[in-house]
Short mmCIF file of C-alpha atoms and ligand atoms in Angstrom, two decimals:
data_model
loop_
_atom_site.label_atom_id
_atom_site.label_comp_id
_atom_site.label_asym_id
_atom_site.label_seq_id
_atom_site.Cartn_x
_atom_site.Cartn_y
_atom_site.Cartn_z
CA UNK A 1 -8.00 -39.66 -22.04
CA UNK A 2 -10.14 -39.69 -25.18
CA UNK A 3 -8.67 -37.40 -27.79
CA UNK A 4 -11.55 -35.14 -28.66
CA UNK A 5 -12.85 -34.94 -25.10
CA UNK A 6 -11.70 -31.39 -24.51
CA UNK A 7 -11.99 -29.84 -27.95
CA UNK A 8 -12.51 -26.19 -27.03
CA UNK A 9 -14.73 -23.83 -29.08
CA UNK A 10 -13.22 -22.28 -32.20
CA UNK A 11 -13.48 -18.75 -30.78
CA UNK A 12 -12.08 -19.65 -27.35
CA UNK A 13 -9.46 -17.16 -26.16
CA UNK A 14 -6.17 -18.89 -25.33
CA UNK A 15 -3.69 -16.45 -23.93
CA UNK A 16 -1.63 -15.26 -21.03
CA UNK A 17 -1.97 -12.54 -18.41
CA UNK A 18 0.37 -9.93 -16.92
CA UNK A 19 0.36 -6.63 -15.02
CA UNK A 20 2.28 -3.49 -15.95
CA UNK A 21 3.93 -3.16 -12.55
CA UNK A 22 5.34 -6.70 -12.73
CA UNK A 23 6.71 -6.55 -16.27
CA UNK A 24 7.32 -3.08 -17.61
CA UNK A 25 10.06 -1.56 -15.49
CA UNK A 26 11.08 1.87 -16.84
CA UNK A 27 9.52 3.38 -13.75
CA UNK A 28 10.98 6.84 -14.29
CA UNK A 29 10.74 7.03 -18.07
CA UNK A 30 8.59 9.23 -20.33
CA UNK A 31 6.96 11.13 -17.49
CA UNK A 32 5.71 8.17 -15.46
CA UNK A 33 4.94 8.93 -11.81
CA UNK A 34 5.57 6.68 -8.82
CA UNK A 35 2.95 4.22 -7.64
CA UNK A 36 2.39 1.81 -4.76
CA UNK A 37 4.18 -0.92 -6.71
CA UNK A 38 7.42 1.08 -6.83
CA UNK A 39 7.92 0.94 -3.09
CA UNK A 40 7.69 -2.83 -2.66
CA UNK A 41 11.19 -3.73 -1.54
CA UNK A 42 12.66 -7.20 -2.09
CA UNK A 43 13.34 -8.94 1.20
CA UNK A 44 15.79 -11.83 1.10
CA UNK A 45 14.73 -12.99 4.58
CA UNK A 46 11.28 -13.73 3.24
CA UNK A 47 9.19 -16.41 4.93
CA UNK A 48 7.37 -17.64 1.85
CA UNK A 49 4.66 -19.68 3.52
CA UNK A 50 3.63 -16.90 5.84
CA UNK A 51 4.11 -14.00 3.51
CA UNK A 52 0.39 -13.29 3.13
CA UNK A 53 0.12 -12.56 6.83
CA UNK A 54 3.27 -10.49 6.67
CA UNK A 55 1.80 -8.59 3.77
CA UNK A 56 -0.83 -7.26 6.11
CA UNK A 57 1.84 -6.27 8.62
CA UNK A 58 3.80 -4.66 5.82
CA UNK A 59 1.04 -2.32 4.80
CA UNK A 60 2.46 1.18 4.67
CA UNK A 61 2.16 4.32 6.75
CA UNK A 62 3.05 7.81 5.51
CA UNK A 63 6.45 7.42 7.17
CA UNK A 64 7.34 4.02 5.65
CA UNK A 65 6.15 5.21 2.27
CA UNK A 66 8.31 8.33 2.43
CA UNK A 67 11.29 6.23 3.58
CA UNK A 68 10.89 3.84 0.64
CA UNK A 69 10.69 6.71 -1.83
CA UNK A 70 13.86 8.26 -0.37
CA UNK A 71 15.75 4.94 -0.04
CA UNK A 72 18.89 4.74 -2.20
CA UNK A 73 20.06 1.31 -0.99
CA UNK A 74 17.21 -1.19 -1.19
CA UNK A 75 16.17 -3.09 -4.30
CA UNK A 76 12.63 -2.47 -5.56
CA UNK A 77 12.02 -5.09 -8.28
CA UNK A 78 8.75 -3.71 -9.62
CA UNK A 79 10.55 -0.58 -10.76
CA UNK A 80 12.41 -2.79 -13.23
CA UNK A 81 9.97 -5.65 -14.00
CA UNK A 82 11.20 -8.10 -16.60
CA UNK A 83 12.08 -5.36 -19.08
CA UNK A 84 8.85 -5.52 -21.11
CA UNK A 85 8.92 -1.76 -21.74
CA UNK A 86 11.92 -2.27 -23.97
CA UNK A 87 11.30 -5.86 -25.07
CA UNK A 88 7.56 -5.85 -25.72
CA UNK A 89 7.99 -6.69 -29.41
CA UNK A 90 10.07 -9.75 -28.59
CA UNK A 91 7.63 -10.87 -25.90
CA UNK A 92 4.56 -10.43 -28.07
CA UNK A 93 6.33 -12.35 -30.87
CA UNK A 94 7.00 -15.22 -28.43
CA UNK A 95 3.35 -15.30 -27.39
CA UNK A 96 2.32 -15.26 -31.03
CA UNK A 97 4.68 -18.17 -31.70
CA UNK A 98 2.92 -20.13 -28.96
CA UNK A 99 -0.30 -19.55 -30.88
CA UNK A 100 -1.98 -17.32 -28.30
CA UNK A 101 -4.94 -15.42 -29.67
CA UNK A 102 -5.33 -13.13 -26.67
CA UNK A 103 -3.22 -11.27 -24.15
CA UNK A 104 -4.33 -9.72 -20.88
CA UNK A 105 -2.14 -6.86 -19.68
CA UNK A 106 -2.64 -3.73 -17.65
CA UNK A 107 -2.06 -0.10 -18.38
CA UNK A 108 0.04 1.64 -15.74
CA UNK A 109 -2.13 4.36 -14.23
CA UNK A 110 0.93 6.51 -13.29
CA UNK A 111 2.12 6.45 -16.91
CA UNK A 112 -1.14 8.08 -18.03
CA UNK A 113 -1.75 10.30 -14.98
CA UNK A 114 1.60 10.56 -13.18
CA UNK A 115 0.08 12.16 -10.06
CA UNK A 116 -3.40 10.79 -10.58
CA UNK A 117 -5.22 14.11 -10.21
CA UNK A 118 -4.21 15.91 -13.44
CA UNK A 119 -6.83 17.12 -15.87
CA UNK A 120 -4.88 16.07 -18.96
CA UNK A 121 -3.16 12.73 -19.56
CA UNK A 122 0.52 12.22 -20.26
CA UNK A 123 0.68 11.80 -24.04
CA UNK A 124 4.00 9.94 -23.91
CA UNK A 125 2.47 7.31 -21.66
CA UNK A 126 -0.41 6.80 -24.04
CA UNK A 127 1.96 6.52 -26.98
CA UNK A 128 3.62 3.51 -25.37
CA UNK A 129 0.26 1.70 -25.19
CA UNK A 130 -0.61 2.79 -28.75
CA UNK A 131 2.40 0.73 -29.81
CA UNK A 132 1.74 -2.23 -27.50
CA UNK A 133 -1.92 -2.52 -28.51
CA UNK A 134 -1.02 -2.24 -32.19
CA UNK A 135 1.62 -4.94 -31.79
CA UNK A 136 -0.81 -7.24 -29.96
CA UNK A 137 -3.48 -6.82 -32.63
CA UNK A 138 -1.01 -7.26 -35.47
CA UNK A 139 0.08 -10.52 -33.83
CA UNK A 140 -3.52 -11.74 -34.12
CA UNK A 141 -4.26 -11.43 -30.42
CA UNK A 142 -7.32 -9.98 -28.71
CA UNK A 143 -6.15 -7.41 -26.15
CA UNK A 144 -7.82 -7.75 -22.72
CA UNK A 145 -6.95 -4.70 -20.68
CA UNK A 146 -6.91 -4.16 -16.92
CA UNK A 147 -7.10 -0.47 -16.10
CA UNK A 148 -5.75 -0.64 -12.58
CA UNK A 149 -3.57 -3.48 -11.34
CA UNK A 150 -1.97 -2.49 -8.01
CA UNK A 151 -0.36 0.76 -9.10
CA UNK A 152 -2.18 3.77 -7.66
CA UNK A 153 -0.19 6.99 -8.19
CA UNK A 154 1.34 7.88 -4.82
CA UNK A 155 -0.12 11.40 -4.46
CA UNK A 156 -3.57 9.82 -4.45
CA UNK A 157 -2.57 8.14 -1.17
CA UNK A 158 -0.53 10.85 0.47
CA UNK A 159 -2.66 13.83 -0.48
CA UNK A 160 -6.11 12.28 -0.90
CA UNK A 161 -6.14 9.21 1.36
CA UNK A 162 -6.85 6.62 -1.35
CA UNK A 163 -10.20 5.24 -2.51
CA UNK A 164 -11.96 5.99 0.73
CA UNK A 165 -12.01 9.57 -0.55
CA UNK A 166 -14.87 10.01 -3.09
CA UNK A 167 -12.62 12.25 -5.18
CA UNK A 168 -10.85 9.09 -6.29
CA UNK A 169 -14.01 8.15 -8.19
CA UNK A 170 -13.55 11.25 -10.32
CA UNK A 171 -9.84 10.52 -10.92
CA UNK A 172 -10.34 6.84 -11.76
CA UNK A 173 -13.28 7.53 -14.06
CA UNK A 174 -11.39 10.30 -15.82
CA UNK A 175 -8.50 7.90 -16.38
CA UNK A 176 -10.89 5.19 -17.63
CA UNK A 177 -12.56 7.61 -20.04
CA UNK A 178 -9.18 8.56 -21.50
CA UNK A 179 -8.47 4.88 -22.15
CA UNK A 180 -11.91 4.17 -23.59
CA UNK A 181 -11.81 7.24 -25.84
CA UNK A 182 -8.45 6.24 -27.21
CA UNK A 183 -8.83 2.47 -27.48
CA UNK A 184 -12.51 1.49 -27.52
CA UNK A 185 -12.30 0.77 -31.27
CA UNK A 186 -9.37 -1.61 -30.63
CA UNK A 187 -10.04 -3.18 -27.23
CA UNK A 188 -13.31 -4.97 -26.52
CA UNK A 189 -12.64 -6.50 -23.07
CA UNK A 190 -11.85 -4.23 -20.12
CA UNK A 191 -11.31 -5.00 -16.43
CA UNK A 192 -11.31 -1.75 -14.41
CA UNK A 193 -9.98 -3.29 -11.16
CA UNK A 194 -7.79 -6.32 -10.56
CA UNK A 195 -9.00 -8.71 -7.84
CA UNK A 196 -11.37 -6.33 -6.05
CA UNK A 197 -11.99 -8.77 -3.23
CA UNK A 198 -8.47 -8.90 -1.80
CA UNK A 199 -8.82 -5.70 0.18
CA UNK A 200 -8.32 -7.33 3.54
CA UNK A 201 -4.94 -8.59 2.35
CA UNK A 202 -3.88 -5.47 0.59
CA UNK A 203 -5.80 -2.34 1.43
CA UNK A 204 -2.61 -0.49 0.54
CA UNK A 205 -2.11 -1.61 -3.02
CA UNK A 206 -5.74 -2.07 -4.01
CA UNK A 207 -7.39 0.79 -2.09
CA UNK A 208 -4.49 3.13 -1.39
CA UNK A 209 -5.12 3.32 2.35
CA UNK A 210 -2.18 4.29 4.57
CA UNK A 211 -2.42 2.87 8.09
CA UNK A 212 -1.87 6.20 9.81
CA UNK A 213 -4.59 7.82 7.70
CA UNK A 214 -7.43 5.66 8.94
CA UNK A 215 -9.06 5.41 12.31
CA UNK A 216 -11.38 2.59 11.35
CA UNK A 217 -9.68 0.42 8.74
CA UNK A 218 -12.53 -2.05 8.22
CA UNK A 219 -15.10 0.69 7.70
CA UNK A 220 -12.77 2.62 5.40
CA UNK A 221 -12.17 -0.52 3.35
CA UNK A 222 -15.88 -0.96 2.70
CA UNK A 223 -16.31 2.75 1.93
CA UNK A 224 -13.42 2.52 -0.53
CA UNK A 225 -14.88 -0.59 -2.11
CA UNK A 226 -18.22 1.17 -2.48
CA UNK A 227 -16.39 3.92 -4.35
CA UNK A 228 -14.81 1.33 -6.62
CA UNK A 229 -18.26 -0.14 -7.31
CA UNK A 230 -19.42 3.33 -8.31
CA UNK A 231 -16.39 3.69 -10.60
CA UNK A 232 -17.31 0.40 -12.29
CA UNK A 233 -20.87 1.55 -12.86
CA UNK A 234 -19.81 4.96 -14.21
CA UNK A 235 -17.24 3.35 -16.50
CA UNK A 236 -19.87 0.91 -17.77
CA UNK A 237 -22.34 3.77 -18.36
CA UNK A 238 -19.74 5.65 -20.41
CA UNK A 239 -18.66 2.58 -22.37
CA UNK A 240 -22.27 1.80 -23.31
CA UNK A 241 -22.61 5.30 -24.70
CA UNK A 242 -19.49 5.35 -26.82
CA UNK A 243 -19.47 1.75 -28.04
CA UNK A 244 -22.10 -0.80 -27.04
CA UNK A 245 -19.80 -3.64 -28.10
CA UNK A 246 -17.44 -2.98 -25.21
CA UNK A 247 -17.50 -5.56 -22.43
CA UNK A 248 -16.63 -4.47 -18.91
CA UNK A 249 -15.79 -7.13 -16.35
CA UNK A 250 -15.44 -7.52 -12.63
CA UNK A 251 -12.45 -9.47 -11.44
CA UNK A 252 -12.09 -11.58 -8.31
CA UNK A 253 -9.26 -13.58 -6.80
CA UNK A 254 -11.08 -16.83 -6.33
CA UNK A 255 -11.23 -17.91 -2.71
CA UNK A 256 -12.77 -21.36 -2.88
CA UNK A 257 -13.22 -22.59 0.68
CA UNK A 258 -13.80 -26.20 1.67
CA UNK A 259 -15.30 -27.16 5.00
CA UNK A 260 -12.76 -29.23 6.96
CA UNK A 261 -15.42 -31.80 7.90
CA UNK A 262 -19.08 -32.50 7.24
CA UNK A 263 -19.98 -30.96 10.62
CA UNK A 264 -22.87 -28.62 9.73
CA UNK A 265 -21.01 -25.81 11.53
CA UNK A 266 -18.05 -26.26 9.16
CA UNK A 267 -20.31 -26.29 6.09
CA UNK A 268 -22.09 -23.10 7.11
CA UNK A 269 -18.87 -21.40 8.16
CA UNK A 270 -17.27 -22.11 4.77
CA UNK A 271 -20.43 -20.87 3.04
CA UNK A 272 -20.36 -17.65 5.05
CA UNK A 273 -16.70 -17.02 4.32
CA UNK A 274 -17.13 -17.55 0.59
CA UNK A 275 -20.24 -15.36 0.57
CA UNK A 276 -18.08 -12.51 1.86
CA UNK A 277 -16.09 -12.95 -1.36
CA UNK A 278 -19.10 -13.27 -3.65
CA UNK A 279 -20.19 -9.90 -2.29
CA UNK A 280 -17.56 -8.22 -4.45
CA UNK A 281 -19.15 -9.66 -7.58
CA UNK A 282 -22.76 -9.58 -6.36
CA UNK A 283 -22.87 -5.78 -6.39
CA UNK A 284 -21.42 -5.14 -9.86
CA UNK A 285 -23.03 -8.17 -11.55
CA UNK A 286 -26.46 -8.13 -9.88
CA UNK A 287 -26.62 -4.39 -9.26
CA UNK A 288 -27.42 -4.36 -5.57
CA UNK A 289 -25.99 -4.99 -2.13
CA UNK A 290 -26.89 -8.47 -0.85
CA UNK A 291 -28.87 -8.68 2.39
CA UNK A 292 -26.18 -10.65 4.24
CA UNK A 293 -23.76 -7.77 3.70
CA UNK A 294 -26.17 -5.10 4.90
CA UNK A 295 -26.72 -7.23 8.00
CA UNK A 296 -22.94 -7.54 8.47
CA UNK A 297 -22.57 -3.74 8.24
CA UNK A 298 -25.31 -3.26 10.81
CA UNK A 299 -24.05 -5.83 13.28
CA UNK A 300 -20.49 -4.52 13.04
CA UNK A 301 -21.33 -0.84 13.20
CA UNK A 302 -19.96 -0.22 9.70
CA UNK A 303 -21.36 2.86 7.99
CA UNK A 304 -21.23 3.04 4.23
CA UNK A 305 -23.26 5.81 2.67
CA UNK A 306 -25.18 4.06 -0.11
CA UNK A 307 -27.43 6.76 -1.52
CA UNK A 308 -30.57 6.28 -3.62
CA UNK A 309 -28.63 7.71 -6.59
CA UNK A 310 -25.86 5.14 -5.98
CA UNK A 311 -28.41 2.33 -5.91
CA UNK A 312 -29.92 3.46 -9.21
CA UNK A 313 -26.51 3.80 -10.84
CA UNK A 314 -25.47 0.30 -9.73
CA UNK A 315 -28.76 -1.23 -10.85
CA UNK A 316 -28.65 0.38 -14.29
CA UNK A 317 -25.03 -0.44 -14.99
CA UNK A 318 -24.32 -4.04 -14.15
CA UNK A 319 -21.15 -5.43 -15.67
CA UNK A 320 -20.88 -7.88 -18.53
CA UNK A 321 -18.59 -10.67 -17.44
CA UNK A 322 -16.83 -12.19 -14.47
CA UNK A 323 -13.08 -12.62 -14.64
CA UNK A 324 -11.29 -14.45 -11.88
CA UNK A 325 -7.86 -15.70 -10.98
CA UNK A 326 -7.59 -19.20 -9.63
CA UNK A 327 -4.44 -20.58 -8.04
CA UNK A 328 -5.51 -22.74 -5.11
CA UNK A 329 -8.29 -23.68 -2.73
CA UNK A 330 -8.41 -23.13 1.02
CA UNK A 331 -9.88 -25.20 3.83
CA UNK A 332 -11.75 -23.96 6.90
CA UNK A 333 -12.43 -25.42 10.30
CA UNK A 334 -15.16 -23.58 12.17
CA UNK A 335 -13.54 -24.47 15.51
CA UNK A 336 -10.12 -23.09 14.58
CA UNK A 337 -10.59 -20.41 11.95
CA UNK A 338 -12.06 -16.94 12.11
CA UNK A 339 -13.73 -14.68 9.55
CA UNK A 340 -10.32 -13.14 8.76
CA UNK A 341 -9.59 -14.16 5.13
CA UNK A 342 -6.01 -15.08 6.07
CA UNK A 343 -7.23 -17.65 8.63
CA UNK A 344 -7.20 -21.09 6.98
CA UNK A 345 -6.47 -24.74 7.84
CA UNK A 346 -4.34 -27.40 6.16
CA UNK A 347 -5.95 -29.69 3.63
CA UNK A 348 -4.41 -33.16 4.13
CA UNK A 349 -5.56 -34.26 0.67
CA UNK A 350 -3.65 -31.65 -1.32
CA UNK A 351 0.01 -31.02 -2.12
CA UNK A 352 1.32 -27.47 -2.25
CA UNK A 353 4.16 -25.48 -3.79
CA UNK A 354 6.95 -23.80 -1.80
CA UNK A 355 4.67 -20.85 -1.05
CA UNK A 356 1.98 -23.11 0.42
CA UNK A 357 -0.38 -22.74 -2.55
CA UNK A 358 -2.24 -26.03 -2.93
CA UNK A 359 -2.61 -27.84 -6.24
CA UNK A 360 -6.30 -28.42 -6.74
CA UNK A 361 -7.74 -28.45 -10.27
CA UNK A 362 -11.09 -29.73 -8.99
CA UNK A 363 -11.27 -26.54 -6.97
CA UNK A 364 -11.25 -24.59 -10.21
CA UNK A 365 -14.03 -26.70 -11.69
CA UNK A 366 -15.97 -26.11 -8.50
CA UNK A 367 -15.34 -22.35 -8.64
CA UNK A 368 -16.35 -21.98 -12.29
CA UNK A 369 -19.54 -23.94 -11.62
CA UNK A 370 -20.48 -21.90 -8.56
CA UNK A 371 -19.96 -18.59 -10.34
CA UNK A 372 -21.94 -19.71 -13.36
CA UNK A 373 -24.82 -20.92 -11.23
CA UNK A 374 -24.84 -17.67 -9.26
CA UNK A 375 -24.44 -15.11 -12.05
CA UNK A 376 -25.07 -16.73 -15.46
CA UNK A 377 -22.59 -14.30 -17.00
CA UNK A 378 -19.63 -15.19 -19.24
CA UNK A 379 -16.53 -16.22 -17.34
CA UNK A 380 -12.90 -15.47 -18.03
CA UNK A 381 -10.12 -17.39 -16.30
CA UNK A 382 -8.04 -14.26 -16.01
CA UNK A 383 -5.12 -15.95 -14.19
CA UNK A 384 -4.03 -19.46 -13.32
CA UNK A 385 -0.61 -20.95 -12.83
CA UNK A 386 2.02 -22.67 -10.81
CA UNK A 387 4.73 -20.61 -9.14
CA UNK A 388 7.95 -22.59 -8.98
CA UNK A 389 11.62 -21.96 -8.46
CA UNK A 390 12.70 -23.25 -11.88
CA UNK A 391 16.13 -24.74 -12.51
CA UNK A 392 17.69 -23.28 -15.63
CA UNK A 393 20.08 -25.72 -17.33
CA UNK A 394 21.52 -25.70 -20.84
CA UNK A 395 19.39 -22.82 -21.98
CA UNK A 396 16.04 -24.24 -20.88
CA UNK A 397 13.85 -25.43 -18.00
CA UNK A 398 12.31 -28.91 -17.83
CA UNK A 399 9.08 -27.84 -16.19
CA UNK A 400 6.93 -30.97 -16.34
CA UNK A 401 5.45 -29.97 -12.92
CA UNK A 402 4.06 -26.82 -14.57
CA UNK A 403 2.74 -28.78 -17.54
CA UNK A 404 0.99 -31.18 -15.14
CA UNK A 405 -0.59 -28.33 -13.21
CA UNK A 406 -1.81 -26.48 -16.30
CA UNK A 407 -3.02 -29.65 -18.02
CA UNK A 408 -5.28 -30.52 -15.10
CA UNK A 409 -6.63 -26.99 -14.88
CA UNK A 410 -7.36 -26.84 -18.61
CA UNK A 411 -9.22 -30.12 -18.16
CA UNK A 412 -11.26 -28.42 -15.44
CA UNK A 413 -12.19 -25.68 -17.92
CA UNK A 414 -13.04 -28.37 -20.48
CA UNK A 415 -15.36 -30.03 -17.96
CA UNK A 416 -17.14 -26.73 -17.31
CA UNK A 417 -17.54 -26.09 -21.04
CA UNK A 418 -19.19 -29.48 -21.34
CA UNK A 419 -21.66 -28.43 -18.65
CA UNK A 420 -22.63 -25.55 -20.92
CA UNK A 421 -20.79 -22.85 -18.97
CA UNK A 422 -19.81 -19.91 -21.15
CA UNK A 423 -16.08 -19.70 -20.49
CA UNK A 424 -14.56 -17.08 -22.78
CA UNK A 425 -10.87 -17.36 -22.06
CA UNK A 426 -8.05 -19.16 -20.30
CA UNK A 427 -5.19 -16.79 -19.53
CA UNK A 428 -2.35 -18.41 -17.55
CA UNK A 429 -0.44 -16.00 -15.38
CA UNK A 430 2.95 -14.63 -16.41
CA UNK A 431 3.59 -16.37 -19.75
CA UNK A 432 7.01 -14.72 -19.73
CA UNK A 433 8.51 -14.85 -16.20
CA UNK A 434 7.79 -11.73 -14.20
CA UNK A 435 8.18 -10.22 -10.73
CA UNK A 436 5.91 -11.75 -8.09
CA UNK A 437 3.17 -9.49 -6.87
CA UNK A 438 3.09 -10.79 -3.32
CA UNK A 439 6.76 -11.26 -2.58
CA UNK A 440 8.56 -9.21 -5.28
CA UNK A 441 10.68 -12.27 -6.02
CA UNK A 442 11.77 -13.12 -9.54
CA UNK A 443 12.33 -16.72 -8.54
CA UNK A 444 8.62 -17.44 -8.15
CA UNK A 445 8.23 -18.21 -11.83
CA UNK A 446 5.08 -18.99 -13.80
CA UNK A 447 6.23 -18.60 -17.40
CA UNK A 448 6.51 -20.68 -20.54
CA UNK A 449 9.52 -18.46 -21.17
CA UNK A 450 12.39 -18.16 -18.71
CA UNK A 451 13.77 -14.68 -18.09
CA UNK A 452 17.41 -14.51 -17.07
CA UNK A 453 17.04 -12.25 -14.03
CA UNK A 454 17.42 -13.09 -10.35
CA UNK A 455 15.77 -11.71 -7.23
CA UNK A 456 18.30 -8.87 -7.11
CA UNK A 457 17.74 -7.90 -10.73
CA UNK A 458 21.03 -9.43 -11.86
CA UNK A 459 21.15 -11.15 -15.25
CA UNK A 460 20.88 -10.42 -18.97
CA UNK A 461 17.10 -10.31 -19.08
CA UNK A 462 17.27 -12.63 -22.08
CA UNK A 463 14.35 -14.96 -22.84
CA UNK A 464 14.54 -18.78 -23.14
CA UNK A 465 11.77 -21.23 -23.99
CA UNK A 466 10.94 -23.78 -21.30
CA UNK A 467 9.55 -27.26 -22.12
CA UNK A 468 6.07 -25.92 -21.37
CA UNK A 469 6.39 -23.52 -24.33
CA UNK A 470 6.08 -26.27 -26.98
CA UNK A 471 3.48 -28.03 -24.85
CA UNK A 472 1.18 -24.95 -24.64
CA UNK A 473 1.73 -24.39 -28.35
CA UNK A 474 0.39 -27.93 -29.03
CA UNK A 475 -2.52 -27.45 -26.65
CA UNK A 476 -3.60 -24.27 -28.42
CA UNK A 477 -3.07 -25.68 -31.92
CA UNK A 478 -5.22 -28.72 -31.06
CA UNK A 479 -7.82 -26.53 -29.26
CA UNK A 480 -7.28 -28.41 -26.05
CA UNK A 481 -7.47 -31.93 -27.40
CA UNK A 482 -3.74 -32.61 -27.06
CA UNK A 483 -3.11 -32.05 -23.44
C1 BG6 B 1 -2.76 -12.40 -8.49
C2 BG6 B 1 -2.37 -11.06 -9.03
O1 BG6 B 1 -3.07 -12.20 -7.15
O2 BG6 B 1 -1.83 -13.39 -8.33
C3 BG6 B 1 -1.06 -11.04 -9.78
O3 BG6 B 1 -3.38 -10.48 -9.82
C4 BG6 B 1 -0.07 -11.97 -9.09
O4 BG6 B 1 -0.63 -9.72 -9.86
C5 BG6 B 1 -0.62 -13.37 -9.06
O5 BG6 B 1 1.21 -11.92 -9.64
C6 BG6 B 1 0.30 -14.39 -8.44
O6 BG6 B 1 0.72 -13.96 -7.20
P1 BG6 B 1 2.28 -13.87 -6.84
O7 BG6 B 1 2.33 -13.32 -5.50
O8 BG6 B 1 2.76 -15.28 -6.96
O9 BG6 B 1 2.88 -13.00 -7.89
#
């Protein structure tokens, strides 16, 4: 490859991305309340390939939630994370050493509003983030903050029914205003909701819906999503008022779908499936519901109350950028698959990791290009990475497979930049190993830094640099030309 081919812009944000509930731990410290993440139990009988389907089955009811809260035996890894709450200085120093100039992390909602419905925030919770944000900025990194990443305070589910209840708009916006008031002079980039489009997989952790508290799950999901759209617009309206420099983004989990064949039915089926994902960005970025979605509501007897005032609010407060996570592409066969997002076919041209996630850097180039053509708004690669069960030997990990994966995906970003796409940032997932969101395993590792903890939380928690650490350091120092 020619050397200068992928020289990235001077102001490009090279970083890493995390979520509070997968790193912090300290779940019962300094007044923090319990959230949906605290009741995700580790299951050592896990079927990795099929876990996404199981996730749906594992969605909670009031009874299973209460049982998890009361359980004294099971291990709940997200309560302990990788120890970031106590080791954040060390971790930020490691990221600085790699040369990162940005860091995406989330603020734990239950640290700031332990029940979710209080009028006043928990000062101790805020003080923790005062320190983290200061440390990040002092390390020369741009903080990119997610407000809500899969950790709704539990009373908002048990007492209010989650985001399908319009009161949640008030609680979320109050929480967002507290964060913006305190940090808008320090943090420019904000993502109110992580991966808004994954509701069919996880209506529990992203919408706070308990299965016994809904009679029509699909309808309630779209009502809840509408409420999240309104939160976005209200947050954007407030941010504009207090500091016009602030950038508010929508975030998607990219679901690139390929048609299995060139049968026109396959092409149109894949287009229709992906359009159901674009919907989640269409509303906040274009400011209105797309016609195909209104038709879908009508034909499926789904009633979402979209008032004239809602329409005006959405139109006047479109968001500033599109963030998305990209891990793998999916393939669809119109004769075998359904509209259910979990229904996909094998792609014989792609290899996959142990969790069945395909390795497809061209898919990322395709995704970036499609989003840019559709929205013409700046793009942030908010997550990307290769989950692997690393082998730790002699104080390190020889993770050339991870280097290969990341190299090809950075090249995909480089290709998009050459097309003139405004890509702001590349933020690989979990720069320091963390707890998996989907499976609560520690052994699904993404990091440049190995954390000595196993799936049962055993280990010192100490940090060790993998081979990819020095590699990413070189990539950043050469602005992408030494890949
Ligand atoms: C994204 C989430 O879906 O994917 C992260 O925003 C998550 O929270 C990441 O960790 C990878 O998924 P997993 O299941 O491998 O942790």
